[in-house]
XYZ file of C-alpha atoms in Angstrom:
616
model
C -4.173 -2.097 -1.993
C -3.122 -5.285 0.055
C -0.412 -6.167 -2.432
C 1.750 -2.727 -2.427
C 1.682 -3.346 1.302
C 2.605 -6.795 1.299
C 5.438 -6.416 -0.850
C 7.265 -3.511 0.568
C 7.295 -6.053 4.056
C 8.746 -8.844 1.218
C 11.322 -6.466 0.079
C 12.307 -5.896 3.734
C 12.502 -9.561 4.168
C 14.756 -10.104 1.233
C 16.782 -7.662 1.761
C 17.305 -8.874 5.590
C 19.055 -11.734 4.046
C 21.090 -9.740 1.663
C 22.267 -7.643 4.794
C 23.119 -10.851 6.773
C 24.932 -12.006 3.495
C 26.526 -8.543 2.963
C 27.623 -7.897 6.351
C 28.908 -11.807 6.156
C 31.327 -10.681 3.482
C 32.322 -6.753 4.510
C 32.459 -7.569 8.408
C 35.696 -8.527 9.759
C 36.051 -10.050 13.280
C 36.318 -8.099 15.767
C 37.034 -8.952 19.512
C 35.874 -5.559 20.877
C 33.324 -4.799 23.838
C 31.087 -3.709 20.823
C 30.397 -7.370 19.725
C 30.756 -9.221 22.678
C 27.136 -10.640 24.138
C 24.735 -8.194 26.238
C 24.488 -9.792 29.524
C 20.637 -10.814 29.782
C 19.934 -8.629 32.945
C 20.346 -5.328 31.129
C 17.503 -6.286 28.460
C 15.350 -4.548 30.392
C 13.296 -3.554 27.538
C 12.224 -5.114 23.424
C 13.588 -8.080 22.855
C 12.231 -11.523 20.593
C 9.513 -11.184 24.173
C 7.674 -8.241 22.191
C 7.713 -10.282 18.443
C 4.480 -12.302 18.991
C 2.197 -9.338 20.598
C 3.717 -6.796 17.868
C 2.551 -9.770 15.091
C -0.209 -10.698 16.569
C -2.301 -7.327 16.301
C -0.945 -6.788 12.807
C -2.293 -10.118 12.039
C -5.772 -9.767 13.344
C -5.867 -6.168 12.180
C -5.548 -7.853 9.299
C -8.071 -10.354 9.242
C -10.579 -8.440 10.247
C -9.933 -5.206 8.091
C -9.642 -7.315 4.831
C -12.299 -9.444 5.783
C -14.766 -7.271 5.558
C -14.034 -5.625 2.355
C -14.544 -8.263 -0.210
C -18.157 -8.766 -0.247
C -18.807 -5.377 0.747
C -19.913 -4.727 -2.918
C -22.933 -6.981 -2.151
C -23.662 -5.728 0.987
C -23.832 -1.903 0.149
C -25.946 -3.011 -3.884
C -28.157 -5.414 -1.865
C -29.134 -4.417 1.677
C -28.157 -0.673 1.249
C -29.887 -0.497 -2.628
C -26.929 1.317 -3.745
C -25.600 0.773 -7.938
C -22.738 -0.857 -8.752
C -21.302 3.016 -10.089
C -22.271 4.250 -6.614
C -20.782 1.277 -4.372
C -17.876 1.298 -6.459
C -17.258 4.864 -6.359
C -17.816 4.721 -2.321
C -15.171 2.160 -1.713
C -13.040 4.163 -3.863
C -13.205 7.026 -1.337
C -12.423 4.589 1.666
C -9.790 3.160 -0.164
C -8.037 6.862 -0.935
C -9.013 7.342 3.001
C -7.206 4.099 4.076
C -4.507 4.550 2.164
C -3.832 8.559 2.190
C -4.015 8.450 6.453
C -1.066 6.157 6.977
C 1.202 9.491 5.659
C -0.856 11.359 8.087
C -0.377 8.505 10.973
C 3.875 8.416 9.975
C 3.336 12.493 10.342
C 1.539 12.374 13.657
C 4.048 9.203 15.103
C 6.677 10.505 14.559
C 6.402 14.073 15.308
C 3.971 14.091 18.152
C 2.592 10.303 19.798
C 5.548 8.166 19.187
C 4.921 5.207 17.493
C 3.596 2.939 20.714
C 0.742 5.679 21.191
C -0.279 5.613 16.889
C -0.687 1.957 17.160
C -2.545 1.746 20.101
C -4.787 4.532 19.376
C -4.921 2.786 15.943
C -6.277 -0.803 16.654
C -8.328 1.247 19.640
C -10.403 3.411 15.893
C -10.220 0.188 13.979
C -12.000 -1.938 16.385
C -14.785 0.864 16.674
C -14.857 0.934 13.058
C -16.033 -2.844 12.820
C -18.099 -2.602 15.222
C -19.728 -0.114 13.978
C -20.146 -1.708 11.018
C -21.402 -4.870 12.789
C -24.431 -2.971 14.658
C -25.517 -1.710 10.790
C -25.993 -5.724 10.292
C -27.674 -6.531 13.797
C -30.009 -3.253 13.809
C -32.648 -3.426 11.640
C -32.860 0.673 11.422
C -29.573 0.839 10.339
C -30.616 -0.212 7.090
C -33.235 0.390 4.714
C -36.090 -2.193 4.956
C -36.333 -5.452 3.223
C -38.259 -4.878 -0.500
C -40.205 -7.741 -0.472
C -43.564 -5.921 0.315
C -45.970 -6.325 -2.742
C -47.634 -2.894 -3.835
C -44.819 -0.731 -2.173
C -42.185 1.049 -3.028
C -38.521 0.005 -1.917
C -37.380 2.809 0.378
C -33.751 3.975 -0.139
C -31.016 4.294 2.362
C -31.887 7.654 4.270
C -28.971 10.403 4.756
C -28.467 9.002 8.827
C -28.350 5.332 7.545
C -25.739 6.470 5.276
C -23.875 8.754 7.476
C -23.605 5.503 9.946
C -21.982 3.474 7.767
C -19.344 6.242 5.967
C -18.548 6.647 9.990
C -17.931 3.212 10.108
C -15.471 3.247 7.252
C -13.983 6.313 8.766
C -13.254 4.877 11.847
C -11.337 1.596 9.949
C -9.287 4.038 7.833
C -7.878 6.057 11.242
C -6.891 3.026 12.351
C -5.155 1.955 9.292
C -3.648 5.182 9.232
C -2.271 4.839 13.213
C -1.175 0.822 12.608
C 0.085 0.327 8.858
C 2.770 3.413 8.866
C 4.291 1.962 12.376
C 4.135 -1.426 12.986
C 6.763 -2.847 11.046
C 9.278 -0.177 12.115
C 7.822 -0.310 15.733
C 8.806 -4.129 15.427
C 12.280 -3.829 13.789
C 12.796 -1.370 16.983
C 12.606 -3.968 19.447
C 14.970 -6.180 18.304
C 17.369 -4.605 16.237
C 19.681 -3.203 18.841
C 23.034 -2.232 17.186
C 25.050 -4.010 20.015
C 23.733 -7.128 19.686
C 26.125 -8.670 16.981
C 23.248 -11.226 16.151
C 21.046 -7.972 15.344
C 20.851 -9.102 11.573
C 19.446 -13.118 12.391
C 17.390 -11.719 14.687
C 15.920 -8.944 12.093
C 15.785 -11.793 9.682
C 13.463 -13.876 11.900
C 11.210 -11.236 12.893
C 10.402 -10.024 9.140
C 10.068 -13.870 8.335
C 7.696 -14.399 10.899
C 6.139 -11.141 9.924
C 5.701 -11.430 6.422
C 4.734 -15.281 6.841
C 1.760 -13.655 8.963
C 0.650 -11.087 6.984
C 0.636 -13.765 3.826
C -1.598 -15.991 6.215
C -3.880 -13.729 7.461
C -5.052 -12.208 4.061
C -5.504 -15.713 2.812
C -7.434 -16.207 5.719
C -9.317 -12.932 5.199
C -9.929 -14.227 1.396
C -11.206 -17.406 2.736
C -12.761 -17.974 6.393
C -14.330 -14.571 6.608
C -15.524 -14.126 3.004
C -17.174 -17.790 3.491
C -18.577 -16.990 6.840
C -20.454 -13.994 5.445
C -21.818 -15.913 1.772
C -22.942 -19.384 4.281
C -24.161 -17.507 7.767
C -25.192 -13.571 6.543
C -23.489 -10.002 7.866
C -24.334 -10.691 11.429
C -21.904 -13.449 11.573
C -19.435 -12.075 8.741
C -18.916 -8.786 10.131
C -19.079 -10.233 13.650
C -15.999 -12.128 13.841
C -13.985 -9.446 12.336
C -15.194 -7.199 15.254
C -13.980 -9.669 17.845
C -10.928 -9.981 15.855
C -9.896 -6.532 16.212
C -10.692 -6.266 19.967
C -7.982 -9.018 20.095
C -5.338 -7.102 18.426
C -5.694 -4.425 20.571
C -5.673 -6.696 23.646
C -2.566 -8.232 22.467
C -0.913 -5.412 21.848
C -1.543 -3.311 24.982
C -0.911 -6.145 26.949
C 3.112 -6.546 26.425
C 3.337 -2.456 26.795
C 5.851 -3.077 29.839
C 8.140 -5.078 27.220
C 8.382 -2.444 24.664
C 10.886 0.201 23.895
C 9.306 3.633 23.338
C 11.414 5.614 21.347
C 10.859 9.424 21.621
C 9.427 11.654 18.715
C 11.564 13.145 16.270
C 11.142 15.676 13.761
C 9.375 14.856 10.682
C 10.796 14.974 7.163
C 7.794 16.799 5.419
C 8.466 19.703 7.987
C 12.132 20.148 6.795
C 10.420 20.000 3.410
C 8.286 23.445 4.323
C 11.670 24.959 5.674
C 13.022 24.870 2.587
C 10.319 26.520 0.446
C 9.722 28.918 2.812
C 13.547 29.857 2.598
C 13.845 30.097 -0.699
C 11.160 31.991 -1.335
C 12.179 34.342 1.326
C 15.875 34.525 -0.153
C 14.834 34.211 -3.533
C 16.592 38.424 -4.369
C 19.798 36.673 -3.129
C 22.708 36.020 -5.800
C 24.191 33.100 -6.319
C 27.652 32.728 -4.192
C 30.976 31.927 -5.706
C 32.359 30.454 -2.710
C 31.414 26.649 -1.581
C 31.583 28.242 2.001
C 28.798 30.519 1.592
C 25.994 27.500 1.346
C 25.323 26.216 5.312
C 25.473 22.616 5.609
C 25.158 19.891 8.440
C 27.720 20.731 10.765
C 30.486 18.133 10.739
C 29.985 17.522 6.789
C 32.339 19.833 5.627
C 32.089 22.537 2.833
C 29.184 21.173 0.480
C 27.411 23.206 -3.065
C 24.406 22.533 -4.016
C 23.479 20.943 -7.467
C 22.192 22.754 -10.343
C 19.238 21.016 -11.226
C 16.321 23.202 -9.918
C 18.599 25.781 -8.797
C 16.336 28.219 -7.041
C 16.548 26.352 -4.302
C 19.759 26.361 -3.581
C 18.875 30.071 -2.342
C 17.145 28.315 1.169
C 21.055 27.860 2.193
C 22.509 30.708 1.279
C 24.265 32.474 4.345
C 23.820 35.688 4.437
C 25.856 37.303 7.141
C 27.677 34.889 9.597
C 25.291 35.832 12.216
C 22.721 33.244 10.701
C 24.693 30.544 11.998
C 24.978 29.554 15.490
C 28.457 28.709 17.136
C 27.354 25.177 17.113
C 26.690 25.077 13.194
C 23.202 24.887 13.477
C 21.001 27.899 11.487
C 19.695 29.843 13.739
C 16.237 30.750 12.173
C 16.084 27.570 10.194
C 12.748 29.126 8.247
C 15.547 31.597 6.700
C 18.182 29.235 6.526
C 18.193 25.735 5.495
C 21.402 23.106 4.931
C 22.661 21.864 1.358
C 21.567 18.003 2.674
C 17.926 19.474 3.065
C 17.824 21.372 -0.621
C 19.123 17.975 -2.084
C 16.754 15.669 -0.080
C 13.614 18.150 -1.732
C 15.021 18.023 -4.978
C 15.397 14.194 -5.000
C 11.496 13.832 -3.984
C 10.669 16.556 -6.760
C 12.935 14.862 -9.656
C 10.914 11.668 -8.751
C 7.748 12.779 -9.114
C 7.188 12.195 -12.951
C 8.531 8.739 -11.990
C 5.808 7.980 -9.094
C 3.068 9.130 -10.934
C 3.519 6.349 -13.708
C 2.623 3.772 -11.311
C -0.616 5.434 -10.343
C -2.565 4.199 -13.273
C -1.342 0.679 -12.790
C -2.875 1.318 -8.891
C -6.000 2.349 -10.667
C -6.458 -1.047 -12.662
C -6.042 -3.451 -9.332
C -8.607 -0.878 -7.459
C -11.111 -2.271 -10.155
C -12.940 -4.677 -6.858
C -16.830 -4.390 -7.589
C -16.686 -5.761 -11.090
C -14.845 -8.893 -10.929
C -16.898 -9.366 -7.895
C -20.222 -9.384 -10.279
C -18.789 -11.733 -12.580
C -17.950 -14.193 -10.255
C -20.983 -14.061 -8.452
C -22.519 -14.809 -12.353
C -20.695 -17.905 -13.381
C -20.098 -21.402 -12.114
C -17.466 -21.396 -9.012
C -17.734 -25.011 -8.406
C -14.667 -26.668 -7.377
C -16.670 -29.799 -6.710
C -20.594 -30.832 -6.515
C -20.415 -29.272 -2.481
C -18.112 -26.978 -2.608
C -17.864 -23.510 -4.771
C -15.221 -20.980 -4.216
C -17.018 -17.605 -2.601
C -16.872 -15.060 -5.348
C -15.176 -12.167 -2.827
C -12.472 -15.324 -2.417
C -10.975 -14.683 -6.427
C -8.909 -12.034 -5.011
C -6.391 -14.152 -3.464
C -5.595 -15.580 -6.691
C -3.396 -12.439 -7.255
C -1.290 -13.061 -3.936
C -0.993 -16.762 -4.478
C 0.321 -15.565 -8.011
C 2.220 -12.706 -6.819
C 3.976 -14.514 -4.080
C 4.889 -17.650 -6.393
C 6.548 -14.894 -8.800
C 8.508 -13.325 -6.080
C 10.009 -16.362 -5.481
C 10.453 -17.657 -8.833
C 12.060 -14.662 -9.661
C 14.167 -13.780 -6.883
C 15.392 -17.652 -6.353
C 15.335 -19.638 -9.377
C 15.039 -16.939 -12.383
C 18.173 -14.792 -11.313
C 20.514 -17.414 -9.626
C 20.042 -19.401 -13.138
C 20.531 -16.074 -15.505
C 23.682 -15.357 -13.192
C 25.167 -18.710 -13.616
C 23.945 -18.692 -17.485
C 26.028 -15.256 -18.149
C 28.859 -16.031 -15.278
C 28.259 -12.699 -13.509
C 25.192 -11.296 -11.147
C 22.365 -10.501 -13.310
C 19.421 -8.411 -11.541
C 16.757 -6.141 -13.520
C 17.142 -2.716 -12.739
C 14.432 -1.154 -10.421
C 13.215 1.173 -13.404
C 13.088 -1.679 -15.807
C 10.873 -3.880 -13.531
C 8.634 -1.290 -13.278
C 8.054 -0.321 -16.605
C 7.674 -4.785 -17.101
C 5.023 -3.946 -14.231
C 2.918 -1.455 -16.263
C 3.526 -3.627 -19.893
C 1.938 -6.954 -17.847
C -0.810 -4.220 -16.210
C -2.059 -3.505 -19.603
C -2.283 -7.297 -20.788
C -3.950 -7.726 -17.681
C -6.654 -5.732 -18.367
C -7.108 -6.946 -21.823
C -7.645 -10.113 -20.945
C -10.180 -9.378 -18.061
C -12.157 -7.963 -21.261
C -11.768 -10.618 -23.597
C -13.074 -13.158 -20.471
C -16.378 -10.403 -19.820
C -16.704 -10.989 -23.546
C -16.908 -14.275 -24.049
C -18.662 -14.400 -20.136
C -21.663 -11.582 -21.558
C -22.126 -13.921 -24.907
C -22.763 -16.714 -23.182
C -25.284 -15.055 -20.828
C -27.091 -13.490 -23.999
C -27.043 -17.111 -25.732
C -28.589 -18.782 -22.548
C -31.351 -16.134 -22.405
C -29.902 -14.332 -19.669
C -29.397 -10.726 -20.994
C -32.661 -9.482 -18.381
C -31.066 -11.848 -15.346
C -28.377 -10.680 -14.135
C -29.232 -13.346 -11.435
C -28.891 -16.742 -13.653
C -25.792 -18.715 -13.593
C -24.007 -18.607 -16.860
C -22.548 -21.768 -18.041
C -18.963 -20.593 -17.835
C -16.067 -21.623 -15.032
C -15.400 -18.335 -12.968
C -11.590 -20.367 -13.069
C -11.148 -18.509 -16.124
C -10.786 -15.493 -13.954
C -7.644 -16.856 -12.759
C -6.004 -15.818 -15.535
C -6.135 -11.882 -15.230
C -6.016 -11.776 -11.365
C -2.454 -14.020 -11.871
C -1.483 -11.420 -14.583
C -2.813 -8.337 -12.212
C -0.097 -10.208 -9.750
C 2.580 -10.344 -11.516
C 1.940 -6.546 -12.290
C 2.380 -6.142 -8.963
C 5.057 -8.116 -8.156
C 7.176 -6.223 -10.854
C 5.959 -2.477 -9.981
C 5.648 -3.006 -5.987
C 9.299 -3.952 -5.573
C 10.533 -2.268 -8.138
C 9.304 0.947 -7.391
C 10.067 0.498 -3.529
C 13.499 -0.104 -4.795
C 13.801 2.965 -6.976
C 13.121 4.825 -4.389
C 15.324 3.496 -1.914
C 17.911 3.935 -4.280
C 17.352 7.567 -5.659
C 16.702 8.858 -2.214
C 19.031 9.854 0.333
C 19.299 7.456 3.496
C 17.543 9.733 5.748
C 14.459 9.262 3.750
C 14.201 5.661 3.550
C 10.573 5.805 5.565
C 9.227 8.195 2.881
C 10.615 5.902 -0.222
C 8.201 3.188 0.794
C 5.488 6.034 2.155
C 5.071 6.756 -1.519
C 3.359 4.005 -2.671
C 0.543 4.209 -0.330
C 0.379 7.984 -1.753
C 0.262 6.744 -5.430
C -2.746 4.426 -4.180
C -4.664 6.967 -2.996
C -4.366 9.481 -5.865
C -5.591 5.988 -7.909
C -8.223 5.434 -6.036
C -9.487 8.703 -6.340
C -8.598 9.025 -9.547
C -10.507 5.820 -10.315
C -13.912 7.117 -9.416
C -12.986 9.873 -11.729
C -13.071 8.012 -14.395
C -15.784 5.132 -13.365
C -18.176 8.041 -13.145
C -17.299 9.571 -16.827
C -17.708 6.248 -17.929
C -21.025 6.039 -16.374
C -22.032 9.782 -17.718
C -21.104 9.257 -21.261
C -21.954 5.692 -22.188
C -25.634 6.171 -21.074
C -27.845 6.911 -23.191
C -31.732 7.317 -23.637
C -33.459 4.102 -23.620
C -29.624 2.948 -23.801
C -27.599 1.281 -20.606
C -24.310 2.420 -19.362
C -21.367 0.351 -20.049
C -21.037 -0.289 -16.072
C -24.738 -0.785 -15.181
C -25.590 -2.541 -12.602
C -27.150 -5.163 -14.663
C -23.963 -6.960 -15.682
C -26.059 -8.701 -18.625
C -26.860 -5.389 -20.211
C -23.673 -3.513 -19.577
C -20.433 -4.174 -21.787
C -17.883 -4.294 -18.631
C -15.009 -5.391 -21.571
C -15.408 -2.424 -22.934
C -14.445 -0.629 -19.635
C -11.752 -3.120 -19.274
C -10.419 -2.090 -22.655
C -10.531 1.454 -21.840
C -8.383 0.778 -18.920
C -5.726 -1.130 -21.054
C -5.802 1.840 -23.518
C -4.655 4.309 -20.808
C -2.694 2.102 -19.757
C -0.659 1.534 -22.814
C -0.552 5.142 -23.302
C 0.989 5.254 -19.462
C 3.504 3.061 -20.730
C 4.470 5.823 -23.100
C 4.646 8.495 -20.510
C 6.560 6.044 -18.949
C 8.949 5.940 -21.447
C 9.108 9.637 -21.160
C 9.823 10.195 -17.559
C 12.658 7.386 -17.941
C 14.192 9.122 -20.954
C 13.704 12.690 -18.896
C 15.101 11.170 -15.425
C 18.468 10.330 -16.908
C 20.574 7.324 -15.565
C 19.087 5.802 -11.979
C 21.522 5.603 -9.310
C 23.548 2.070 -8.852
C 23.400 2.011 -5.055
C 23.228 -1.065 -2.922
C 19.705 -1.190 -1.356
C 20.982 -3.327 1.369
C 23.392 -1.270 2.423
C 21.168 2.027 1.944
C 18.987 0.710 4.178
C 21.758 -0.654 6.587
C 22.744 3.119 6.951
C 19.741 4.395 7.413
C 19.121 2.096 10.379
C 22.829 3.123 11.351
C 22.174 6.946 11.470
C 18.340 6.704 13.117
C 16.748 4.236 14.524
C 13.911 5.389 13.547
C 14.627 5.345 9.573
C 14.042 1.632 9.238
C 11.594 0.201 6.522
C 8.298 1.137 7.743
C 5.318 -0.963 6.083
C 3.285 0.604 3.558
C 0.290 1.510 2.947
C -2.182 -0.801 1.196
C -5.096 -3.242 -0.605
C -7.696 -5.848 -3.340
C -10.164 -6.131 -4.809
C -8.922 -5.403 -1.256
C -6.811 -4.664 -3.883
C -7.216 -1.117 -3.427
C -7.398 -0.508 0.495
């Protein structure tokens, strides 16, 4: 989903300038060698030098990867004679692909390539993937043939035709998976050197320019390349994209003498394993007395375990002193584990009810075929010459969502604060829960639009043409994508937030990892339920609700549905709030200062995510 990704990069930028602002106010001068200036010479390596390569392939990546996915409805109903259930259900799966393979990418950069190597290797797939997907436009085989042959039957797509373009897909999600997880963090690497006492300005300016980028590309995804493909056909529309993504690869590799590497490290999800595996092995063990029988980091000091899910606490339980090494450190660590470790698995475990309440909010902006149909059915005219592409209504959420961020974050709060005389800020929980209540609206009004959109089809004498222009402004569309941003804007940072917050530093990369994980469970979750909806509506001599005659289905009754769950979310919500207990009231600036403190390597990473693209 392209806004969850979007806004974990604005939350990085906002809270940049709450770090330069904090530090502003904690720092006090200091005349050491620590702050003085780094003399030029020893730069040898990162530096501001690196910021336009690093921005320009996430930029084009960008371009090209959302470009292609607005129509892409049309092109897989039209030239590949697939239904609207099927195409739906098919972007669904690239969607959970594009979105699950970034935690797989983190995984793999981190423990193994290095960051430099996953986003090379990334553009490298995603610029195969396009073209691939450009030679299923300029060979004729590729696809099934045209049916406009009287007294023959249309031919369907055959199993290698298919296979082709899945591959292509395939190849655009591994490189989503290599790029998205790193380049944010591979950015923040190069110029946030903790000597340089200008580190935070210069953070601030890269994330600026960063998010500022990423903003304009998907607009110009929305736009150029959705406009290129309606006025000049796939051979142009996918072709561009293609030559796009050769370009961010270009750019990238091409400043690879500028750019600090930084070695592997070990991955969090391993230490994870450890601790199962631990527990379970120790899980006869009793319980000591003593706070010196639990191993923890060396250097901490004497540390016991909570007593929320207590059976782990048995993964660092010392059982004879030979377990430990001189130096502190376990010395199986698949029999021992430290107290930091336990607590870091319960955190992600305790937040897990939590998470999974903003899944079905995921599931409502993955809806991208549908709103696709009904623009394509109604008038888009902004003037006589010029009508808005109907794959272009998706930026109508970002332009929302981005005008909300700021209204919020600069004029809303700063006026409540100087209203009640203190700082006023929503809590992270709160904003999402506001998140899920808009969600719901969202979706009601989508239906109530297809409502009064299907009525006036059926009074013009259109219920057997899905083809004919009802007499209806597709602006009225607007009005749910706005509300479907706002959603976002509430849930995305709020969530991000949470998680920040409730999670210890050294898991700051996996607190905005678990969005893109939420998205995928959505999307698959999403095709789930499209297809039960398809099952049970239909009927003999009776369509389905989500047919792909938009005339003769009732899509407001599938929007309903979708505001029903959600509403019932809301009460699970609710729930998991109650059941969670008070959230934690920890500065997220200066989490995420520390984190960037203790590793390197633990700064914001970019997450995973897109909309009507708003799913991939």
């Amino acid at each position: 989903m392209v806004m969850e990704q979007e806004m974990t990069e604005l939350l990085s930028l906002d809270q940049s300038k709450k770090m330069e602002d904090s530090e502003k106010q904690t720092s006090p001068p200091s005349s050491s060698s620590h702050s003085s200036p780094i003399p030029i010479k020893s730069r040898k390596k990162g530096g501001l030098i690196t910021m336009p390569f690093i921005i320009a392939n996430e930029a084009l990546e960008k371009v090209g990867s959302y470009g292609v996915l607005p129509n892409m409805t049309f092109y897989l109903m039209r030239d590949y004679r697939l239904g609207v259930t099927s195409a739906q259900n098919l972007l669904f799966f690239w969607s959970a692909a594009t979105n699950f393979l970034p935690l797989v990418g983190a995984f793999v950069a981190d423990s193994y390539l290095g960051r430099f190597l996953a986003i090379g290797l990334g553009s490298i797939f995603s610029f195969l993937g396009t073209f691939v997907l450009w030679l299923t436009a300029m060979i004729p085989k590729a696809r099934p043939p045209p049916c406009n042959q009287p007294g023959q039957a249309c031919k369907s797509t055959t199993p290698s035709q298919f296979m082709l373009l899945v591959f292509s897909f395939m190849l655009m999600s591994i490189g989503a998976g290599g790029i998205r997880p790193c380049s944010l963090a591979f950015g923040a690497n190069q110029v946030d050197r903790g000597d340089n006492p200008n580190r935070v300005k210069v953070l601030e300016t890269f994330f600026a320019w960063y998010y500022t980028s990423s903003i304009v590309s998907v607009l110009i995804a929305l736009t150029g390349i959705v406009y290129l493909q309606d006025r000049l056909g796939w051979k142009i529309g996918f072709g561009v994209p293609t030559i796009l993504m050769f370009l961010s690869a270009v750019f990238f590799f091409l400043a690879s003498p500028f750019y600090i590497k930084q070695k592997v490290r070990t991955n969090l999800f391993g230490s994870f394993v450890q601790v199962i595996v631990a527990a379970c092995k120790n899980r006869k063990l009793p319980y000591p007395n003593e706070n010196s029988d639990y191993h923890h980091k060396n250097g901490s000091g004497p540390q016991v375990p909570t007593e929320k899910l207590r059976f782990l606490n048995k993964a660092c339980i010392v059982k004879s002193p030979e377990d430990v090494k001189p130096n502190g450190v376990a010395a199986n660590p698949w029999n021992l584990c430290t107290v930091e470790q336990v607590e870091e698995l319960k955190a992600v475990i305790r937040i897990i009810p939590l998470w999974s309440t903003g899944i079905m909010l995921s599931i409502n902006l993955s809806q991208s075929s549908f709103p696709l149909l009904q623009a394509q059915s109604m008038n888009r005219h902004l003037t006589k010459g010029f009508q808005i592409p109907a794959g272009s209504f998706g930026m109508f959420l970002m332009i929302a969502l981005t005008i909300w961020v700021f209204l919020y974050d600069r004029v809303m709060l700063p006026l409540a604060s100087k209203i009640k005389g203190r700082p006023v800020r929503l809590k992270p929980i709160v904003r999402m829960g506001l998140g899920i209540v808009v969600s719901s609206i969202s979706m009601l009004v989508a239906g109530i639009v297809e409502h009064i959109r299907r009525k006036r089809a059926i009074n013009q004498g259109l219920l057997n043409n899905s083809q004919g222009l009802v007499e209806m402004s597709a602006m009225w569309l607007i009005i749910p994508n706005s509300l479907n941003g706002i959603a976002e804007a509430f849930t995305a940072i709020g969530s991000t937030e949470f998680f920040y917050c409730e999670l210890p530093k050294s898991m700051s990369s996996l607190a905005s990892a678990l969005f893109g994980l939420g998205m995928a469970v959505a999307n698959l979750l999403a095709s789930v339920i499209l297809s039960a909806v398809d099952k049970y509506t239909r009927g003999e001599g009776k369509e389905s609700w989500i047919t792909s005659d938009i005339n003769k289905g009732h899509y407001e009754y599938y929007y309903w549905l979708l505001a029903v769950l959600t509403a019932f979310n809301l009460l699970y919500f609710l729930v998991c709030s109650w059941a969670y207990g008070p959230s934690a009231e920890i500065d997220i600036t200066e989490r995420m200062m520390e984190a960037s403190d203790d590793d390197g390597d633990d700064l914001p990473q970019q997450n995973i995510s897109t909309p009507g693209l708003k799913s991939h």
